[in-house]
Amino acid sequence: MKPTNSELRKQARMTLEGHWGGAVVATLIFFIVGSVLPNISLLFPLSEAGQVSWNLVWSFLLIPLSWGFCIYFLSLLRDQNPQVGSIFGGYKDFVRVFTTMLLMSVYIALWLLLLIVPGIIKSLSYAMTPYILRDNPNVGAVEAIHKSRLMMDGSKMKLFLLYLSFIGWGILCVLTCGIGFLLLVPYVQTSLAAFYEDLRKEEAAQVEETVVESVQPAE
């Protein structure tokens, strides 16, 4: 039986037990690099065009970091004891990671230009792409996104409900002036990793079942 979202969240909490320190530090670094450092440009007299260029370049450079941050929690879930510095791992495979994550973002943005709902649906379809990229070193951008679409077939609503289940926690984090997000973000990321692991195991079981059926002698 497939685990419920409640069970996936419980698995995430159990994973984070004893690892909250590293998870919080990783999240803090991600926030600082992604939100604080880009604003350093405000200290220098840049033209409007220069400011736009700076923000664009920095956004591109952050793409591998967002991937590494995501994969950090997958490694944590798999009990691989990742180091905080592993969130920068995406820069070791920069071209493949950058191309895939950028292409995924472009696809979602194009769908959002049509209508909000199709854009949300596609973002759910592509949500497993970072993990697939991690587990399939030889897979390229288009194939990774395609594999995510196949994997998420029939599971998009469940993932959407998983996201919704964190709204209450998000409101509480706002009331703590944002400090609570240092705990909520690891919780969400680990839950998403658990969601992927469940889909991966289900996919493997289906493949195994197909192989068994194919080798059974005809009656």
PDB file of N, CA and C in Angstrom, residues 54-148:
ATOM      1  N   TRP A  54      23.308  42.179 -13.385  1.00  0.00           N
ATOM      2  CA  TRP A  54      23.830  41.528 -12.176  1.00  0.00           C
ATOM      3  C   TRP A  54      22.839  40.504 -11.646  1.00  0.00           C
ATOM      4  N   ASN A  55      21.567  40.897 -11.531  1.00  0.00           N
ATOM      5  CA  ASN A  55      20.542  39.996 -11.013  1.00  0.00           C
ATOM      6  C   ASN A  55      20.363  38.776 -11.909  1.00  0.00           C
ATOM      7  N   LEU A  56      20.447  38.979 -13.217  1.00  0.00           N
ATOM      8  CA  LEU A  56      20.279  37.872 -14.159  1.00  0.00           C
ATOM      9  C   LEU A  56      21.430  36.885 -14.048  1.00  0.00           C
ATOM     10  N   VAL A  57      22.639  37.410 -14.012  1.00  0.00           N
ATOM     11  CA  VAL A  57      23.818  36.545 -13.900  1.00  0.00           C
ATOM     12  C   VAL A  57      23.789  35.774 -12.590  1.00  0.00           C
ATOM     13  N   TRP A  58      23.454  36.469 -11.501  1.00  0.00           N
ATOM     14  CA  TRP A  58      23.423  35.806 -10.198  1.00  0.00           C
ATOM     15  C   TRP A  58      22.347  34.718 -10.161  1.00  0.00           C
ATOM     16  N   SER A  59      21.194  34.978 -10.780  1.00  0.00           N
ATOM     17  CA  SER A  59      20.113  33.989 -10.826  1.00  0.00           C
ATOM     18  C   SER A  59      20.570  32.726 -11.547  1.00  0.00           C
ATOM     19  N   PHE A  60      21.311  32.908 -12.636  1.00  0.00           N
ATOM     20  CA  PHE A  60      21.819  31.754 -13.378  1.00  0.00           C
ATOM     21  C   PHE A  60      22.828  30.969 -12.539  1.00  0.00           C
ATOM     22  N   LEU A  61      23.695  31.688 -11.833  1.00  0.00           N
ATOM     23  CA  LEU A  61      24.714  31.025 -11.022  1.00  0.00           C
ATOM     24  C   LEU A  61      24.110  30.260  -9.846  1.00  0.00           C
ATOM     25  N   LEU A  62      22.913  30.663  -9.430  1.00  0.00           N
ATOM     26  CA  LEU A  62      22.257  30.009  -8.296  1.00  0.00           C
ATOM     27  C   LEU A  62      21.557  28.706  -8.679  1.00  0.00           C
ATOM     28  N   ILE A  63      21.361  28.485  -9.958  1.00  0.00           N
ATOM     29  CA  ILE A  63      20.614  27.297 -10.396  1.00  0.00           C
ATOM     30  C   ILE A  63      21.245  25.997  -9.891  1.00  0.00           C
ATOM     31  N   PRO A  64      22.564  25.775 -10.053  1.00  0.00           N
ATOM     32  CA  PRO A  64      23.153  24.536  -9.514  1.00  0.00           C
ATOM     33  C   PRO A  64      23.054  24.445  -7.992  1.00  0.00           C
ATOM     34  N   LEU A  65      23.062  25.589  -7.311  1.00  0.00           N
ATOM     35  CA  LEU A  65      22.937  25.578  -5.856  1.00  0.00           C
ATOM     36  C   LEU A  65      21.554  25.096  -5.436  1.00  0.00           C
ATOM     37  N   SER A  66      20.523  25.522  -6.142  1.00  0.00           N
ATOM     38  CA  SER A  66      19.167  25.090  -5.809  1.00  0.00           C
ATOM     39  C   SER A  66      19.033  23.582  -6.000  1.00  0.00           C
ATOM     40  N   TRP A  67      19.722  23.048  -7.017  1.00  0.00           N
ATOM     41  CA  TRP A  67      19.718  21.600  -7.239  1.00  0.00           C
ATOM     42  C   TRP A  67      20.451  20.876  -6.102  1.00  0.00           C
ATOM     43  N   GLY A  68      21.626  21.368  -5.767  1.00  0.00           N
ATOM     44  CA  GLY A  68      22.404  20.733  -4.707  1.00  0.00           C
ATOM     45  C   GLY A  68      21.697  20.765  -3.364  1.00  0.00           C
ATOM     46  N   PHE A  69      20.980  21.858  -3.107  1.00  0.00           N
ATOM     47  CA  PHE A  69      20.226  21.976  -1.861  1.00  0.00           C
ATOM     48  C   PHE A  69      19.142  20.915  -1.803  1.00  0.00           C
ATOM     49  N   CYS A  70      18.480  20.694  -2.910  1.00  0.00           N
ATOM     50  CA  CYS A  70      17.435  19.685  -3.003  1.00  0.00           C
ATOM     51  C   CYS A  70      18.005  18.283  -2.782  1.00  0.00           C
ATOM     52  N   ILE A  71      19.141  18.005  -3.414  1.00  0.00           N
ATOM     53  CA  ILE A  71      19.751  16.682  -3.334  1.00  0.00           C
ATOM     54  C   ILE A  71      20.341  16.415  -1.952  1.00  0.00           C
ATOM     55  N   TYR A  72      20.723  17.458  -1.251  1.00  0.00           N
ATOM     56  CA  TYR A  72      21.244  17.295   0.113  1.00  0.00           C
ATOM     57  C   TYR A  72      20.237  16.535   0.974  1.00  0.00           C
ATOM     58  N   PHE A  73      18.972  16.879   0.849  1.00  0.00           N
ATOM     59  CA  PHE A  73      17.945  16.249   1.687  1.00  0.00           C
ATOM     60  C   PHE A  73      17.589  14.849   1.200  1.00  0.00           C
ATOM     61  N   LEU A  74      17.783  14.587  -0.085  1.00  0.00           N
ATOM     62  CA  LEU A  74      17.620  13.220  -0.576  1.00  0.00           C
ATOM     63  C   LEU A  74      18.706  12.335   0.020  1.00  0.00           C
ATOM     64  N   SER A  75      19.933  12.830   0.054  1.00  0.00           N
ATOM     65  CA  SER A  75      21.042  12.077   0.655  1.00  0.00           C
ATOM     66  C   SER A  75      20.807  11.864   2.144  1.00  0.00           C
ATOM     67  N   LEU A  76      20.231  12.862   2.792  1.00  0.00           N
ATOM     68  CA  LEU A  76      19.920  12.753   4.216  1.00  0.00           C
ATOM     69  C   LEU A  76      18.882  11.655   4.438  1.00  0.00           C
ATOM     70  N   LEU A  77      17.881  11.627   3.581  1.00  0.00           N
ATOM     71  CA  LEU A  77      16.828  10.607   3.688  1.00  0.00           C
ATOM     72  C   LEU A  77      17.395   9.210   3.483  1.00  0.00           C
ATOM     73  N   ARG A  78      18.384   9.112   2.629  1.00  0.00           N
ATOM     74  CA  ARG A  78      18.996   7.812   2.340  1.00  0.00           C
ATOM     75  C   ARG A  78      20.072   7.448   3.346  1.00  0.00           C
ATOM     76  N   ASP A  79      20.166   8.234   4.410  1.00  0.00           N
ATOM     77  CA  ASP A  79      21.104   7.966   5.494  1.00  0.00           C
ATOM     78  C   ASP A  79      22.554   7.940   4.995  1.00  0.00           C
ATOM     79  N   GLN A  80      22.870   8.854   4.088  1.00  0.00           N
ATOM     80  CA  GLN A  80      24.223   8.929   3.542  1.00  0.00           C
ATOM     81  C   GLN A  80      25.077   9.976   4.259  1.00  0.00           C
ATOM     82  N   ASN A  81      24.524  10.595   5.301  1.00  0.00           N
ATOM     83  CA  ASN A  81      25.251  11.579   6.110  1.00  0.00           C
ATOM     84  C   ASN A  81      25.968  12.628   5.258  1.00  0.00           C
ATOM     85  N   PRO A  82      25.244  13.367   4.450  1.00  0.00           N
ATOM     86  CA  PRO A  82      25.887  14.363   3.576  1.00  0.00           C
ATOM     87  C   PRO A  82      26.484  15.513   4.370  1.00  0.00           C
ATOM     88  N   GLN A  83      27.576  16.049   3.880  1.00  0.00           N
ATOM     89  CA  GLN A  83      28.173  17.234   4.477  1.00  0.00           C
ATOM     90  C   GLN A  83      27.423  18.469   3.983  1.00  0.00           C
ATOM     91  N   VAL A  84      27.397  19.505   4.805  1.00  0.00           N
ATOM     92  CA  VAL A  84      26.696  20.727   4.430  1.00  0.00           C
ATOM     93  C   VAL A  84      27.225  21.269   3.114  1.00  0.00           C
ATOM     94  N   GLY A  85      28.519  21.127   2.896  1.00  0.00           N
ATOM     95  CA  GLY A  85      29.131  21.633   1.679  1.00  0.00           C
ATOM     96  C   GLY A  85      28.636  20.944   0.407  1.00  0.00           C
ATOM     97  N   SER A  86      27.953  19.812   0.560  1.00  0.00           N
ATOM     98  CA  SER A  86      27.474  19.082  -0.610  1.00  0.00           C
ATOM     99  C   SER A  86      26.375  19.839  -1.346  1.00  0.00           C
ATOM    100  N   ILE A  87      25.824  20.883  -0.727  1.00  0.00           N
ATOM    101  CA  ILE A  87      24.800  21.668  -1.431  1.00  0.00           C
ATOM    102  C   ILE A  87      25.399  22.392  -2.642  1.00  0.00           C
ATOM    103  N   PHE A  88      26.733  22.485  -2.679  1.00  0.00           N
ATOM    104  CA  PHE A  88      27.402  23.099  -3.827  1.00  0.00           C
ATOM    105  C   PHE A  88      27.793  22.057  -4.873  1.00  0.00           C
ATOM    106  N   GLY A  89      27.331  20.822  -4.686  1.00  0.00           N
ATOM    107  CA  GLY A  89      27.714  19.733  -5.586  1.00  0.00           C
ATOM    108  C   GLY A  89      27.270  19.924  -7.019  1.00  0.00           C
ATOM    109  N   GLY A  90      26.240  20.726  -7.240  1.00  0.00           N
ATOM    110  CA  GLY A  90      25.750  20.939  -8.594  1.00  0.00           C
ATOM    111  C   GLY A  90      26.757  21.611  -9.498  1.00  0.00           C
ATOM    112  N   TYR A  91      27.722  22.323  -8.909  1.00  0.00           N
ATOM    113  CA  TYR A  91      28.731  23.020  -9.712  1.00  0.00           C
ATOM    114  C   TYR A  91      29.771  22.057 -10.282  1.00  0.00           C
ATOM    115  N   LYS A  92      29.818  20.831  -9.758  1.00  0.00           N
ATOM    116  CA  LYS A  92      30.743  19.833 -10.292  1.00  0.00           C
ATOM    117  C   LYS A  92      30.223  19.264 -11.612  1.00  0.00           C
ATOM    118  N   ASP A  93      28.922  19.331 -11.793  1.00  0.00           N
ATOM    119  CA  ASP A  93      28.279  18.853 -13.025  1.00  0.00           C
ATOM    120  C   ASP A  93      27.485  20.023 -13.600  1.00  0.00           C
ATOM    121  N   PHE A  94      28.160  21.170 -13.677  1.00  0.00           N
ATOM    122  CA  PHE A  94      27.482  22.444 -13.942  1.00  0.00           C
ATOM    123  C   PHE A  94      26.633  22.432 -15.212  1.00  0.00           C
ATOM    124  N   VAL A  95      27.208  22.002 -16.326  1.00  0.00           N
ATOM    125  CA  VAL A  95      26.502  22.108 -17.606  1.00  0.00           C
ATOM    126  C   VAL A  95      25.213  21.300 -17.594  1.00  0.00           C
ATOM    127  N   ARG A  96      25.276  20.051 -17.163  1.00  0.00           N
ATOM    128  CA  ARG A  96      24.090  19.189 -17.172  1.00  0.00           C
ATOM    129  C   ARG A  96      23.037  19.688 -16.191  1.00  0.00           C
ATOM    130  N   VAL A  97      23.462  20.032 -14.982  1.00  0.00           N
ATOM    131  CA  VAL A  97      22.523  20.513 -13.969  1.00  0.00           C
ATOM    132  C   VAL A  97      21.913  21.840 -14.389  1.00  0.00           C
ATOM    133  N   PHE A  98      22.762  22.761 -14.829  1.00  0.00           N
ATOM    134  CA  PHE A  98      22.285  24.083 -15.229  1.00  0.00           C
ATOM    135  C   PHE A  98      21.293  23.984 -16.391  1.00  0.00           C
ATOM    136  N   THR A  99      21.660  23.206 -17.403  1.00  0.00           N
ATOM    137  CA  THR A  99      20.803  23.069 -18.582  1.00  0.00           C
ATOM    138  C   THR A  99      19.454  22.473 -18.224  1.00  0.00           C
ATOM    139  N   THR A 100      19.462  21.432 -17.418  1.00  0.00           N
ATOM    140  CA  THR A 100      18.209  20.755 -17.068  1.00  0.00           C
ATOM    141  C   THR A 100      17.307  21.642 -16.240  1.00  0.00           C
ATOM    142  N   MET A 101      17.857  22.248 -15.194  1.00  0.00           N
ATOM    143  CA  MET A 101      17.034  23.068 -14.302  1.00  0.00           C
ATOM    144  C   MET A 101      16.527  24.323 -15.004  1.00  0.00           C
ATOM    145  N   LEU A 102      17.372  24.889 -15.888  1.00  0.00           N
ATOM    146  CA  LEU A 102      16.951  26.070 -16.639  1.00  0.00           C
ATOM    147  C   LEU A 102      15.842  25.712 -17.623  1.00  0.00           C
ATOM    148  N   LEU A 103      16.004  24.601 -18.325  1.00  0.00           N
ATOM    149  CA  LEU A 103      14.992  24.173 -19.281  1.00  0.00           C
ATOM    150  C   LEU A 103      13.672  23.882 -18.578  1.00  0.00           C
ATOM    151  N   MET A 104      13.741  23.247 -17.421  1.00  0.00           N
ATOM    152  CA  MET A 104      12.539  22.971 -16.650  1.00  0.00           C
ATOM    153  C   MET A 104      11.834  24.270 -16.262  1.00  0.00           C
ATOM    154  N   SER A 105      12.593  25.259 -15.835  1.00  0.00           N
ATOM    155  CA  SER A 105      12.028  26.558 -15.456  1.00  0.00           C
ATOM    156  C   SER A 105      11.387  27.255 -16.648  1.00  0.00           C
ATOM    157  N   VAL A 106      12.033  27.148 -17.797  1.00  0.00           N
ATOM    158  CA  VAL A 106      11.490  27.768 -19.010  1.00  0.00           C
ATOM    159  C   VAL A 106      10.169  27.109 -19.386  1.00  0.00           C
ATOM    160  N   TYR A 107      10.130  25.786 -19.332  1.00  0.00           N
ATOM    161  CA  TYR A 107       8.888  25.069 -19.650  1.00  0.00           C
ATOM    162  C   TYR A 107       7.748  25.536 -18.743  1.00  0.00           C
ATOM    163  N   ILE A 108       8.029  25.602 -17.438  1.00  0.00           N
ATOM    164  CA  ILE A 108       6.995  25.998 -16.477  1.00  0.00           C
ATOM    165  C   ILE A 108       6.545  27.434 -16.739  1.00  0.00           C
ATOM    166  N   ALA A 109       7.518  28.307 -17.011  1.00  0.00           N
ATOM    167  CA  ALA A 109       7.188  29.713 -17.274  1.00  0.00           C
ATOM    168  C   ALA A 109       6.305  29.845 -18.509  1.00  0.00           C
ATOM    169  N   LEU A 110       6.601  29.073 -19.540  1.00  0.00           N
ATOM    170  CA  LEU A 110       5.797  29.130 -20.767  1.00  0.00           C
ATOM    171  C   LEU A 110       4.373  28.649 -20.521  1.00  0.00           C
ATOM    172  N   TRP A 111       4.240  27.625 -19.711  1.00  0.00           N
ATOM    173  CA  TRP A 111       2.892  27.140 -19.376  1.00  0.00           C
ATOM    174  C   TRP A 111       2.143  28.165 -18.527  1.00  0.00           C
ATOM    175  N   LEU A 112       2.866  28.837 -17.644  1.00  0.00           N
ATOM    176  CA  LEU A 112       2.228  29.855 -16.804  1.00  0.00           C
ATOM    177  C   LEU A 112       1.750  31.046 -17.632  1.00  0.00           C
ATOM    178  N   LEU A 113       2.429  31.302 -18.756  1.00  0.00           N
ATOM    179  CA  LEU A 113       2.009  32.389 -19.624  1.00  0.00           C
ATOM    180  C   LEU A 113       0.646  32.101 -20.253  1.00  0.00           C
ATOM    181  N   LEU A 114       0.338  30.814 -20.403  1.00  0.00           N
ATOM    182  CA  LEU A 114      -0.966  30.434 -20.950  1.00  0.00           C
ATOM    183  C   LEU A 114      -2.050  30.623 -19.899  1.00  0.00           C
ATOM    184  N   LEU A 115      -1.939  29.869 -18.825  1.00  0.00           N
ATOM    185  CA  LEU A 115      -2.883  29.968 -17.717  1.00  0.00           C
ATOM    186  C   LEU A 115      -2.186  29.487 -16.445  1.00  0.00           C
ATOM    187  N   ILE A 116      -2.662  29.960 -15.308  1.00  0.00           N
ATOM    188  CA  ILE A 116      -2.048  29.597 -14.029  1.00  0.00           C
ATOM    189  C   ILE A 116      -2.165  28.095 -13.764  1.00  0.00           C
ATOM    190  N   VAL A 117      -3.363  27.546 -13.958  1.00  0.00           N
ATOM    191  CA  VAL A 117      -3.599  26.133 -13.627  1.00  0.00           C
ATOM    192  C   VAL A 117      -2.702  25.195 -14.441  1.00  0.00           C
ATOM    193  N   PRO A 118      -2.620  25.345 -15.773  1.00  0.00           N
ATOM    194  CA  PRO A 118      -1.699  24.476 -16.522  1.00  0.00           C
ATOM    195  C   PRO A 118      -0.257  24.610 -16.052  1.00  0.00           C
ATOM    196  N   GLY A 119       0.134  25.823 -15.666  1.00  0.00           N
ATOM    197  CA  GLY A 119       1.493  26.033 -15.173  1.00  0.00           C
ATOM    198  C   GLY A 119       1.743  25.278 -13.878  1.00  0.00           C
ATOM    199  N   ILE A 120       0.759  25.284 -12.990  1.00  0.00           N
ATOM    200  CA  ILE A 120       0.883  24.553 -11.727  1.00  0.00           C
ATOM    201  C   ILE A 120       0.968  23.055 -11.988  1.00  0.00           C
ATOM    202  N   ILE A 121       0.121  22.574 -12.895  1.00  0.00           N
ATOM    203  CA  ILE A 121       0.106  21.147 -13.215  1.00  0.00           C
ATOM    204  C   ILE A 121       1.458  20.708 -13.770  1.00  0.00           C
ATOM    205  N   LYS A 122       2.026  21.520 -14.666  1.00  0.00           N
ATOM    206  CA  LYS A 122       3.316  21.176 -15.243  1.00  0.00           C
ATOM    207  C   LYS A 122       4.438  21.238 -14.208  1.00  0.00           C
ATOM    208  N   SER A 123       4.351  22.186 -13.292  1.00  0.00           N
ATOM    209  CA  SER A 123       5.377  22.268 -12.248  1.00  0.00           C
ATOM    210  C   SER A 123       5.353  21.017 -11.376  1.00  0.00           C
ATOM    211  N   LEU A 124       4.157  20.468 -11.165  1.00  0.00           N
ATOM    212  CA  LEU A 124       4.031  19.219 -10.420  1.00  0.00           C
ATOM    213  C   LEU A 124       4.590  18.057 -11.228  1.00  0.00           C
ATOM    214  N   SER A 125       4.340  18.075 -12.535  1.00  0.00           N
ATOM    215  CA  SER A 125       4.833  17.008 -13.407  1.00  0.00           C
ATOM    216  C   SER A 125       6.356  16.965 -13.436  1.00  0.00           C
ATOM    217  N   TYR A 126       6.974  18.130 -13.376  1.00  0.00           N
ATOM    218  CA  TYR A 126       8.431  18.208 -13.492  1.00  0.00           C
ATOM    219  C   TYR A 126       9.147  18.149 -12.133  1.00  0.00           C
ATOM    220  N   ALA A 127       8.399  18.015 -11.056  1.00  0.00           N
ATOM    221  CA  ALA A 127       8.965  18.155  -9.708  1.00  0.00           C
ATOM    222  C   ALA A 127      10.040  17.126  -9.368  1.00  0.00           C
ATOM    223  N   MET A 128       9.998  15.960 -10.006  1.00  0.00           N
ATOM    224  CA  MET A 128      10.969  14.915  -9.681  1.00  0.00           C
ATOM    225  C   MET A 128      12.248  15.011 -10.515  1.00  0.00           C
ATOM    226  N   THR A 129      12.311  15.979 -11.408  1.00  0.00           N
ATOM    227  CA  THR A 129      13.458  16.121 -12.307  1.00  0.00           C
ATOM    228  C   THR A 129      14.808  16.215 -11.579  1.00  0.00           C
ATOM    229  N   PRO A 130      14.940  17.032 -10.523  1.00  0.00           N
ATOM    230  CA  PRO A 130      16.252  17.115  -9.840  1.00  0.00           C
ATOM    231  C   PRO A 130      16.722  15.772  -9.305  1.00  0.00           C
ATOM    232  N   TYR A 131      15.812  14.990  -8.747  1.00  0.00           N
ATOM    233  CA  TYR A 131      16.181  13.684  -8.186  1.00  0.00           C
ATOM    234  C   TYR A 131      16.563  12.699  -9.289  1.00  0.00           C
ATOM    235  N   ILE A 132      15.811  12.731 -10.386  1.00  0.00           N
ATOM    236  CA  ILE A 132      16.108  11.850 -11.517  1.00  0.00           C
ATOM    237  C   ILE A 132      17.488  12.180 -12.075  1.00  0.00           C
ATOM    238  N   LEU A 133      17.811  13.447 -12.130  1.00  0.00           N
ATOM    239  CA  LEU A 133      19.121  13.884 -12.612  1.00  0.00           C
ATOM    240  C   LEU A 133      20.221  13.333 -11.706  1.00  0.00           C
ATOM    241  N   ARG A 134      19.953  13.305 -10.412  1.00  0.00           N
ATOM    242  CA  ARG A 134      20.920  12.784  -9.443  1.00  0.00           C
ATOM    243  C   ARG A 134      21.129  11.276  -9.596  1.00  0.00           C
ATOM    244  N   ASP A 135      20.061  10.539  -9.803  1.00  0.00           N
ATOM    245  CA  ASP A 135      20.148   9.077  -9.850  1.00  0.00           C
ATOM    246  C   ASP A 135      20.494   8.526 -11.222  1.00  0.00           C
ATOM    247  N   ASN A 136      20.520   9.386 -12.233  1.00  0.00           N
ATOM    248  CA  ASN A 136      20.821   8.943 -13.596  1.00  0.00           C
ATOM    249  C   ASN A 136      21.890   9.854 -14.204  1.00  0.00           C
ATOM    250  N   PRO A 137      23.157   9.602 -13.900  1.00  0.00           N
ATOM    251  CA  PRO A 137      24.251  10.487 -14.332  1.00  0.00           C
ATOM    252  C   PRO A 137      24.372  10.656 -15.848  1.00  0.00           C
ATOM    253  N   ASN A 138      23.848   9.707 -16.601  1.00  0.00           N
ATOM    254  CA  ASN A 138      23.985   9.778 -18.053  1.00  0.00           C
ATOM    255  C   ASN A 138      22.751  10.346 -18.751  1.00  0.00           C
ATOM    256  N   VAL A 139      21.772  10.761 -17.965  1.00  0.00           N
ATOM    257  CA  VAL A 139      20.530  11.292 -18.531  1.00  0.00           C
ATOM    258  C   VAL A 139      20.667  12.796 -18.774  1.00  0.00           C
ATOM    259  N   GLY A 140      20.204  13.237 -19.940  1.00  0.00           N
ATOM    260  CA  GLY A 140      20.264  14.650 -20.268  1.00  0.00           C
ATOM    261  C   GLY A 140      19.023  15.400 -19.827  1.00  0.00           C
ATOM    262  N   ALA A 141      18.974  16.682 -20.175  1.00  0.00           N
ATOM    263  CA  ALA A 141      17.912  17.563 -19.708  1.00  0.00           C
ATOM    264  C   ALA A 141      16.523  17.119 -20.143  1.00  0.00           C
ATOM    265  N   VAL A 142      16.336  16.941 -21.442  1.00  0.00           N
ATOM    266  CA  VAL A 142      15.011  16.600 -21.968  1.00  0.00           C
ATOM    267  C   VAL A 142      14.534  15.257 -21.431  1.00  0.00           C
ATOM    268  N   GLU A 143      15.435  14.285 -21.385  1.00  0.00           N
ATOM    269  CA  GLU A 143      15.055  12.959 -20.915  1.00  0.00           C
ATOM    270  C   GLU A 143      14.702  12.972 -19.431  1.00  0.00           C
ATOM    271  N   ALA A 144      15.443  13.739 -18.638  1.00  0.00           N
ATOM    272  CA  ALA A 144      15.161  13.813 -17.199  1.00  0.00           C
ATOM    273  C   ALA A 144      13.775  14.403 -16.951  1.00  0.00           C
ATOM    274  N   ILE A 145      13.448  15.452 -17.694  1.00  0.00           N
ATOM    275  CA  ILE A 145      12.126  16.075 -17.555  1.00  0.00           C
ATOM    276  C   ILE A 145      11.036  15.109 -18.006  1.00  0.00           C
ATOM    277  N   HIS A 146      11.298  14.385 -19.087  1.00  0.00           N
ATOM    278  CA  HIS A 146      10.326  13.407 -19.593  1.00  0.00           C
ATOM    279  C   HIS A 146      10.107  12.294 -18.576  1.00  0.00           C
ATOM    280  N   LYS A 147      11.182  11.814 -17.971  1.00  0.00           N
ATOM    281  CA  LYS A 147      11.068  10.760 -16.965  1.00  0.00           C
ATOM    282  C   LYS A 147      10.247  11.236 -15.768  1.00  0.00           C
ATOM    283  N   SER A 148      10.415  12.500 -15.398  1.00  0.00           N
ATOM    284  CA  SER A 148       9.640  13.053 -14.292  1.00  0.00           C
ATOM    285  C   SER A 148       8.152  13.068 -14.638  1.00  0.00           C
TER     286      SER A 148
END
